[in-house]
XYZ file of C-alpha atoms in Angstrom:
416
model
C 37.140 -16.322 -163.427
C 33.048 -16.386 -162.511
C 33.705 -15.868 -158.404
C 31.893 -19.065 -156.484
C 29.278 -18.289 -154.887
C 29.430 -18.994 -151.426
C 26.334 -19.288 -150.416
C 25.206 -22.142 -152.786
C 28.720 -24.423 -151.468
C 26.948 -23.825 -148.006
C 23.546 -25.911 -149.116
C 25.771 -27.483 -150.873
C 28.143 -28.766 -147.612
C 24.376 -28.991 -145.311
C 23.126 -31.642 -148.284
C 25.269 -33.025 -147.739
C 25.353 -33.416 -144.027
C 22.342 -34.067 -144.129
C 21.883 -37.338 -146.785
C 24.808 -38.486 -145.083
C 22.692 -38.998 -141.891
C 20.472 -40.820 -142.907
C 22.788 -42.945 -145.372
C 24.428 -43.870 -141.687
C 21.404 -45.272 -140.472
C 20.797 -47.072 -143.987
C 24.315 -48.473 -143.463
C 24.157 -50.050 -140.201
C 20.930 -51.048 -140.737
C 21.550 -55.654 -140.682
C 20.643 -56.554 -144.026
C 21.525 -55.484 -147.623
C 20.532 -51.188 -148.413
C 20.509 -49.850 -152.066
C 20.856 -46.260 -151.375
C 23.409 -45.823 -147.816
C 25.832 -43.261 -147.748
C 27.529 -42.368 -150.637
C 24.300 -42.402 -152.621
C 22.087 -40.354 -150.185
C 24.318 -37.760 -149.667
C 24.878 -37.147 -153.910
C 21.107 -36.760 -153.913
C 20.311 -34.135 -151.375
C 23.940 -32.186 -152.309
C 22.340 -32.694 -156.083
C 18.849 -31.919 -155.373
C 20.827 -28.526 -153.755
C 22.397 -27.793 -156.730
C 19.930 -27.973 -159.223
C 17.958 -25.355 -157.642
C 21.381 -23.397 -158.098
C 21.434 -23.567 -161.648
C 17.560 -23.288 -162.002
C 17.896 -20.108 -159.839
C 20.516 -18.908 -162.612
C 18.782 -19.915 -165.741
C 15.785 -18.163 -164.655
C 14.095 -21.635 -164.335
C 11.761 -24.043 -162.916
C 13.086 -27.165 -165.687
C 16.555 -28.123 -163.769
C 14.633 -28.857 -160.353
C 11.647 -30.548 -162.376
C 14.099 -32.584 -164.111
C 16.089 -33.944 -160.531
C 12.421 -34.154 -158.975
C 11.479 -36.723 -162.429
C 14.867 -38.717 -162.118
C 14.317 -39.230 -158.256
C 11.315 -40.574 -159.257
C 11.931 -42.823 -161.467
C 14.890 -43.866 -160.196
C 12.462 -44.763 -156.401
C 10.275 -46.740 -158.763
C 13.836 -48.583 -159.725
C 13.864 -49.464 -156.625
C 10.755 -51.260 -156.332
C 11.745 -52.695 -159.483
C 14.774 -54.642 -158.937
C 14.232 -55.787 -155.526
C 11.118 -57.224 -157.051
C 11.628 -58.410 -160.574
C 15.462 -59.193 -160.915
C 16.009 -60.202 -157.036
C 12.370 -61.394 -156.231
C 12.531 -60.166 -152.410
C 10.693 -59.377 -150.444
C 9.284 -56.137 -151.805
C 9.528 -53.212 -149.348
C 8.478 -49.808 -149.684
C 10.529 -47.705 -147.126
C 14.064 -47.311 -149.382
C 12.555 -46.043 -152.645
C 9.985 -43.054 -150.414
C 12.644 -42.721 -148.257
C 15.185 -41.869 -151.437
C 12.864 -39.738 -152.297
C 11.835 -38.030 -149.398
C 15.735 -37.002 -149.646
C 15.297 -35.724 -152.420
C 12.395 -33.054 -151.475
C 15.322 -32.208 -148.905
C 18.188 -31.585 -151.737
C 15.695 -29.078 -153.136
C 14.638 -27.631 -150.055
C 18.270 -26.886 -148.020
C 18.717 -25.372 -152.118
C 16.091 -22.801 -151.211
C 17.298 -22.047 -148.350
C 14.416 -24.157 -146.000
C 17.349 -25.577 -142.922
C 14.313 -25.325 -140.397
C 11.683 -28.380 -141.972
C 14.656 -29.864 -143.614
C 16.540 -30.891 -141.075
C 13.133 -31.963 -138.789
C 12.303 -34.182 -141.899
C 16.089 -35.815 -141.686
C 15.622 -36.128 -138.102
C 12.183 -37.848 -138.021
C 13.283 -39.785 -140.325
C 16.372 -41.348 -139.105
C 14.258 -41.609 -135.789
C 11.570 -43.665 -138.395
C 14.622 -45.129 -139.869
C 16.348 -46.855 -136.979
C 13.871 -47.676 -134.634
C 12.089 -50.105 -136.845
C 11.525 -52.924 -135.206
C 10.319 -51.046 -131.390
C 7.271 -49.771 -133.875
C 6.771 -52.927 -135.323
C 6.283 -54.362 -131.353
C 4.332 -51.353 -130.046
C 2.466 -52.293 -133.743
C 1.183 -55.449 -132.628
C 0.239 -54.695 -129.452
C -2.605 -53.265 -130.927
C -6.179 -54.135 -131.558
C -8.586 -53.847 -134.378
C -10.863 -52.400 -130.590
C -7.968 -49.821 -130.554
C -8.188 -48.497 -134.121
C -12.318 -48.284 -133.368
C -11.395 -45.888 -130.690
C -9.364 -44.282 -132.695
C -12.158 -43.606 -135.207
C -14.375 -42.269 -131.945
C -11.418 -40.148 -131.249
C -11.312 -38.667 -134.725
C -14.891 -38.143 -134.822
C -15.555 -36.236 -131.494
C -12.609 -34.242 -133.234
C -13.105 -33.571 -135.785
C -17.184 -33.664 -136.151
C -18.642 -33.429 -132.752
C -16.042 -30.491 -132.250
C -16.978 -28.047 -134.786
C -20.454 -27.692 -134.354
C -20.596 -27.400 -131.228
C -21.317 -23.567 -129.952
C -17.780 -21.210 -128.840
C -19.850 -19.741 -125.934
C -21.673 -20.363 -123.161
C -25.169 -22.769 -123.683
C -26.866 -21.746 -119.788
C -27.417 -18.341 -118.751
C -25.416 -18.578 -116.241
C -22.498 -18.509 -119.138
C -20.896 -21.270 -117.105
C -21.478 -24.224 -119.389
C -18.315 -24.177 -121.984
C -20.149 -27.758 -123.615
C -17.050 -27.037 -126.617
C -14.227 -26.523 -123.783
C -15.654 -29.492 -122.265
C -15.393 -32.214 -125.228
C -11.858 -29.957 -126.555
C -10.304 -31.049 -122.721
C -11.402 -34.834 -123.297
C -9.893 -34.416 -126.560
C -6.561 -33.331 -124.994
C -6.959 -35.696 -122.329
C -7.363 -38.817 -125.104
C -3.943 -37.942 -127.099
C -2.271 -37.646 -123.797
C -3.211 -41.078 -123.261
C -2.674 -42.633 -126.164
C 1.141 -40.148 -126.425
C 1.697 -41.603 -122.869
C 0.914 -45.051 -124.183
C 3.481 -45.151 -126.387
C 5.785 -43.730 -124.231
C 5.402 -46.383 -121.781
C 5.589 -48.414 -124.086
C 9.082 -46.915 -124.963
C 10.722 -46.599 -121.422
C 8.851 -50.062 -120.228
C 11.845 -51.596 -122.720
C 14.307 -48.989 -122.601
C 14.971 -47.997 -119.211
C 12.128 -49.309 -116.666
C 9.885 -48.780 -114.580
C 10.654 -46.688 -112.296
C 10.613 -44.002 -116.183
C 6.855 -45.277 -117.306
C 5.918 -44.587 -113.662
C 6.393 -40.891 -114.764
C 5.418 -40.892 -117.898
C 2.703 -42.362 -117.251
C 2.001 -39.654 -113.920
C 1.275 -37.625 -116.644
C -1.966 -39.416 -117.816
C -3.349 -40.221 -114.144
C -1.326 -39.966 -111.233
C -3.815 -41.365 -108.884
C -3.958 -44.151 -110.949
C -0.275 -45.475 -110.992
C -0.308 -44.183 -107.273
C -3.935 -46.728 -106.513
C -1.549 -49.359 -108.000
C 1.215 -49.023 -105.623
C -1.347 -49.319 -102.994
C -2.377 -52.314 -103.815
C 1.398 -53.431 -103.498
C 3.109 -52.395 -100.381
C -0.316 -53.246 -99.159
C 0.524 -56.985 -99.975
C 3.446 -56.852 -99.064
C 5.376 -56.374 -102.319
C 8.210 -53.375 -103.534
C 8.505 -51.372 -100.585
C 11.363 -48.856 -102.363
C 9.972 -49.982 -105.900
C 6.536 -48.269 -104.965
C 7.419 -45.084 -102.699
C 9.991 -44.292 -105.929
C 7.490 -44.539 -108.816
C 4.155 -42.505 -106.932
C 6.610 -39.780 -106.032
C 8.286 -40.064 -109.639
C 4.344 -39.970 -110.689
C 3.274 -37.016 -108.585
C 5.900 -35.062 -109.788
C 5.319 -35.964 -113.614
C 2.037 -34.727 -112.641
C 3.267 -31.456 -111.449
C 5.160 -30.976 -114.338
C 1.967 -31.676 -115.844
C 0.214 -29.075 -114.396
C 2.550 -26.473 -114.523
C 2.798 -27.421 -118.603
C -0.541 -27.082 -119.103
C -1.314 -23.356 -117.225
C 0.781 -22.339 -118.958
C -0.024 -23.092 -122.942
C -3.562 -22.739 -121.985
C -3.507 -19.191 -120.280
C -4.009 -16.320 -122.809
C -0.042 -15.013 -123.796
C 1.376 -17.637 -121.493
C 0.807 -15.694 -118.213
C 1.239 -18.372 -116.207
C 4.680 -18.757 -116.736
C 5.848 -16.227 -114.392
C 4.632 -16.724 -110.998
C 4.629 -20.701 -111.489
C 7.827 -21.455 -113.211
C 9.824 -21.011 -109.688
C 8.239 -22.582 -107.815
C 7.253 -25.722 -109.338
C 10.337 -26.141 -110.785
C 11.476 -25.786 -107.123
C 8.200 -28.116 -105.919
C 10.245 -30.453 -109.056
C 13.562 -30.313 -108.063
C 12.528 -31.626 -104.986
C 10.306 -34.455 -105.519
C 12.802 -35.934 -108.379
C 15.800 -35.187 -104.688
C 13.654 -37.431 -103.243
C 13.562 -40.569 -106.223
C 17.059 -40.266 -106.833
C 18.195 -40.381 -102.968
C 16.087 -43.358 -102.918
C 16.673 -45.192 -105.824
C 20.811 -45.625 -104.726
C 19.063 -47.177 -102.133
C 17.693 -49.470 -103.712
C 18.987 -52.207 -105.763
C 15.824 -52.756 -108.217
C 12.796 -50.647 -109.338
C 11.068 -53.609 -110.558
C 8.665 -55.480 -112.968
C 5.351 -53.960 -112.359
C 1.967 -53.367 -114.061
C 0.241 -49.747 -114.851
C -2.666 -51.582 -116.223
C -2.272 -49.752 -119.398
C -3.752 -52.562 -121.918
C -5.329 -49.714 -124.278
C -3.962 -46.111 -125.147
C -7.606 -44.276 -124.527
C -9.456 -44.547 -121.642
C -12.924 -42.933 -122.649
C -14.338 -43.238 -118.955
C -12.024 -41.523 -117.345
C -11.531 -39.221 -120.194
C -16.180 -37.916 -120.002
C -15.047 -38.582 -116.132
C -12.659 -35.330 -116.268
C -14.507 -33.693 -118.727
C -17.941 -33.669 -116.311
C -15.807 -33.200 -113.550
C -14.552 -30.039 -115.286
C -17.473 -28.380 -115.997
C -18.059 -28.958 -112.172
C -15.604 -27.519 -111.196
C -15.596 -24.655 -114.536
C -19.131 -24.385 -112.691
C -18.587 -23.601 -109.197
C -15.534 -21.649 -109.599
C -17.266 -19.661 -111.507
C -20.126 -19.455 -108.887
C -17.980 -19.273 -106.499
C -16.065 -16.243 -107.611
C -18.635 -13.849 -108.374
C -21.091 -14.647 -104.766
C -18.186 -15.753 -103.012
C -15.495 -13.455 -103.948
C -11.871 -15.794 -105.415
C -11.820 -17.570 -102.349
C -14.771 -19.627 -102.814
C -12.915 -20.302 -106.249
C -9.867 -21.772 -104.041
C -12.261 -23.794 -101.654
C -13.888 -25.583 -105.048
C -10.135 -25.780 -107.235
C -9.413 -28.009 -103.183
C -12.017 -30.163 -103.865
C -11.239 -30.575 -107.273
C -8.248 -31.760 -106.627
C -8.936 -34.406 -105.227
C -10.661 -35.846 -108.542
C -8.750 -34.572 -111.371
C -5.888 -31.216 -110.782
C -6.021 -31.508 -114.750
C -9.342 -29.980 -114.391
C -8.047 -27.805 -112.437
C -5.450 -26.286 -113.802
C -8.215 -25.358 -117.208
C -11.177 -24.303 -115.551
C -8.419 -21.660 -113.604
C -7.023 -21.272 -116.870
C -9.969 -20.489 -119.002
C -11.550 -18.336 -115.500
C -8.778 -16.463 -115.884
C -8.632 -15.717 -120.016
C -12.107 -14.596 -118.746
C -10.751 -12.002 -116.795
C -12.677 -13.601 -113.232
C -8.793 -13.886 -111.590
C -5.953 -12.514 -111.453
C -1.993 -14.413 -112.972
C -1.712 -15.397 -109.213
C -4.849 -15.713 -108.158
C -5.567 -18.829 -110.544
C -1.849 -19.386 -110.328
C -3.021 -20.145 -106.137
C -5.390 -22.233 -107.815
C -3.546 -24.773 -109.240
C -1.526 -25.109 -106.799
C -3.873 -25.736 -104.821
C -5.893 -28.672 -107.132
C -2.026 -30.103 -106.901
C -2.089 -29.784 -103.426
C -4.895 -31.790 -102.551
C -3.685 -34.278 -105.520
C -1.073 -34.642 -103.663
C -3.334 -34.919 -100.055
C -5.628 -37.611 -101.961
C -2.313 -40.011 -102.594
C -1.809 -40.703 -98.588
C -5.609 -40.296 -98.130
C -5.884 -43.347 -100.209
C -2.513 -45.503 -99.795
C -4.125 -45.144 -95.636
C -7.582 -46.276 -96.094
C -5.586 -49.190 -98.525
C -3.593 -50.459 -95.880
C -0.142 -49.330 -96.592
C 0.659 -46.571 -93.534
C 3.886 -47.621 -94.775
C 4.141 -46.099 -97.761
C 1.649 -43.594 -96.592
C 4.543 -42.478 -94.190
C 7.840 -41.813 -96.649
C 5.276 -39.048 -98.634
C 4.731 -37.807 -95.404
C 7.753 -36.172 -95.768
C 8.345 -35.063 -99.557
C 4.935 -34.177 -100.211
C 5.230 -31.728 -97.150
C 8.393 -30.556 -99.066
C 7.140 -30.354 -102.278
C 3.451 -28.286 -101.327
C 5.482 -25.968 -98.862
C 7.034 -24.648 -101.613
C 4.926 -24.281 -103.854
C 2.959 -21.945 -101.624
C 5.394 -20.889 -100.070
C 7.579 -19.810 -103.155
C 3.977 -18.207 -104.716
C 3.400 -16.023 -101.415
C 6.952 -14.605 -101.326
């Protein structure tokens, strides 16, 4: 008797589990589905099995026959719904069946990671059908035009720009500036989607944190306006703090990602992590005292803000030029001054400038980390300034203690 190959059994079991995961979601759908947990489990298991058979006979024919069968099955589902039941035609079930057939083949070849990733994404998309429909309903024709504009910037203009500096001093990098603008637009779009999600699921506190990823100052100025009108002081305090915490986390992650070889990870992970923990602690303490965060509007009507993105891009160029020139003629302390002043406008631009200077060998990891930190501290101070001049002194006084501790934690962690 020929022994059973344990590898094939493992792959079949994994395929069954992945098919069942999608099948469970299909079974929970309110309307009747043609492919549930049993059908999809058997389908994916068959994919893994035919791969094993193909390897035994050293032929790709079993896999090709299986894929043809899956394609016919998918088309049959469409035919039954359209011709027999005369129901509203939809392609989700049929495409899911075909995709899971491919997943079964992937599992059969031992490609577990892409198979699992595909199934998780599919389950998420299927389970959040209503949420996606709500999000799509909020988009307008102008949003589509904006998306096309972003595509032109990323796929047409960016590739034709020169990679190096375009000025005789070696400080004007147009391609890097445009890349920075494109990244901001992508973050804005991701935050717009997340903001709609959190408004529905958790509340405006989380929305403030997500909004802070794009612009903590935008969230803060909105909160200042509410406090100046004598409304929602607890909510404004928590939202402003949450946005500031998100800003620190964003800048830390961006600094690490943009630095060559993730060289900024070691000097900033501890101080930035502690600052995020301190800010989060203040938010949690205030939320326990406050009864409600409230429903606020952060003004995120469109997923893209080209004006702010290009303003950040111009500021990035200015900070980069000032920092490079200051580093050349005034030593590294000139770059620190430029970073601090730049943080009042865009701490994100300071991060990108510091990473660029580090990549060029103009400063060390510690110096770049200090530059990023000064930009963050300036951003915190700018919120206090806007709060004071905006007539929200109550908010200014409440933010003093957490901001002071967060700033001291960042600088103290870097200097120790």
